[in-house]
């Protein structure tokens, strides 16, 4: 019974978060802009406005350096013992080499849940070991929102790809599409089509007829500084 209740509660939460993404899409399609979120402690760029503060699962796509420790040395004793120690050492080195090769393959790493702030200029992720990392929309080269699978993946000019996942992704997918692709293209992004269909049916136009505005600026990706932020609970 407890598991059924937990599953039902999780399903209800997913429906609520999906509907929130639909509501954001409907709001933006009507020609509106997101309400400004008041931030304390986190210093934004001039002209920058915060829109969303939430938690998401963070991951980066990269490979390891392929390094491993090679064991060697001189062996003394009876011939059979020496041969055995040499064989064992060779097996250990081969295993370490294979593990290093596997580690060189690209995979999603640094997986962790952390605070995320979305603004009109960038996504900010608070990574415990580095502080605030800034991912500017103007540096995005690849953009794959996939709210149906609760993920967003972004590729950049000068940094390894970023993946955000979790219940906030429907809303984040809509907002980042609006910011990354601009006012004339965001609602045509295939990844958010299910949200757009629910928000507007077959009519992909603003209800007020007004242009849907988005703004990005040039920037680089890099670590920020960690602050104790009252409204982020850090």
Coordinates of N, CA and C in Angstrom, one line a residue, residues 2 17 33 55 58 62 73 80 107 117 151 169 185 200 206 212 227:
X2 N 2.0 1.2 0.8 CA 2.8 2.4 0.9 C 3.5 2.7 -0.5
X17 N 4.0 19.3 -12.5 CA 5.1 20.0 -13.1 C 5.0 20.1 -14.6
X33 N 5.8 38.3 -21.0 CA 7.2 38.0 -20.5 C 7.1 37.4 -19.1
X55 N 15.6 23.3 -8.2 CA 16.7 22.3 -8.1 C 16.6 21.4 -9.3
X58 N 22.2 17.7 -12.2 CA 23.3 18.3 -13.0 C 24.2 17.2 -13.5
X62 N 32.0 14.2 -20.5 CA 33.4 14.2 -20.9 C 34.1 12.9 -20.5
X73 N 58.9 -4.0 -10.8 CA 59.9 -4.2 -9.7 C 60.7 -5.5 -10.0
X80 N 59.5 -20.7 -9.7 CA 58.0 -20.8 -9.8 C 57.4 -19.6 -9.1
X107 N 31.3 10.0 -21.0 CA 30.1 9.6 -20.2 C 29.6 10.7 -19.4
X117 N 19.5 28.5 -11.1 CA 18.8 29.8 -11.4 C 18.8 30.0 -12.9
X151 N 14.5 15.9 -19.4 CA 15.9 16.3 -19.5 C 16.1 17.5 -20.5
X169 N 12.2 20.3 -15.5 CA 12.6 20.4 -16.9 C 11.5 20.9 -17.8
X185 N 11.3 32.0 -33.0 CA 11.7 30.6 -33.2 C 11.4 29.6 -32.1
X200 N -1.5 25.5 -26.8 CA -2.1 26.3 -27.9 C -2.8 25.5 -28.9
X206 N 0.9 34.0 -30.8 CA 0.6 34.7 -29.6 C -0.9 35.1 -29.6
X212 N 6.8 37.8 -29.3 CA 7.3 37.2 -28.0 C 8.8 37.5 -27.9
X227 N 28.2 32.2 -2.7 CA 27.7 33.1 -1.7 C 26.8 32.3 -0.8

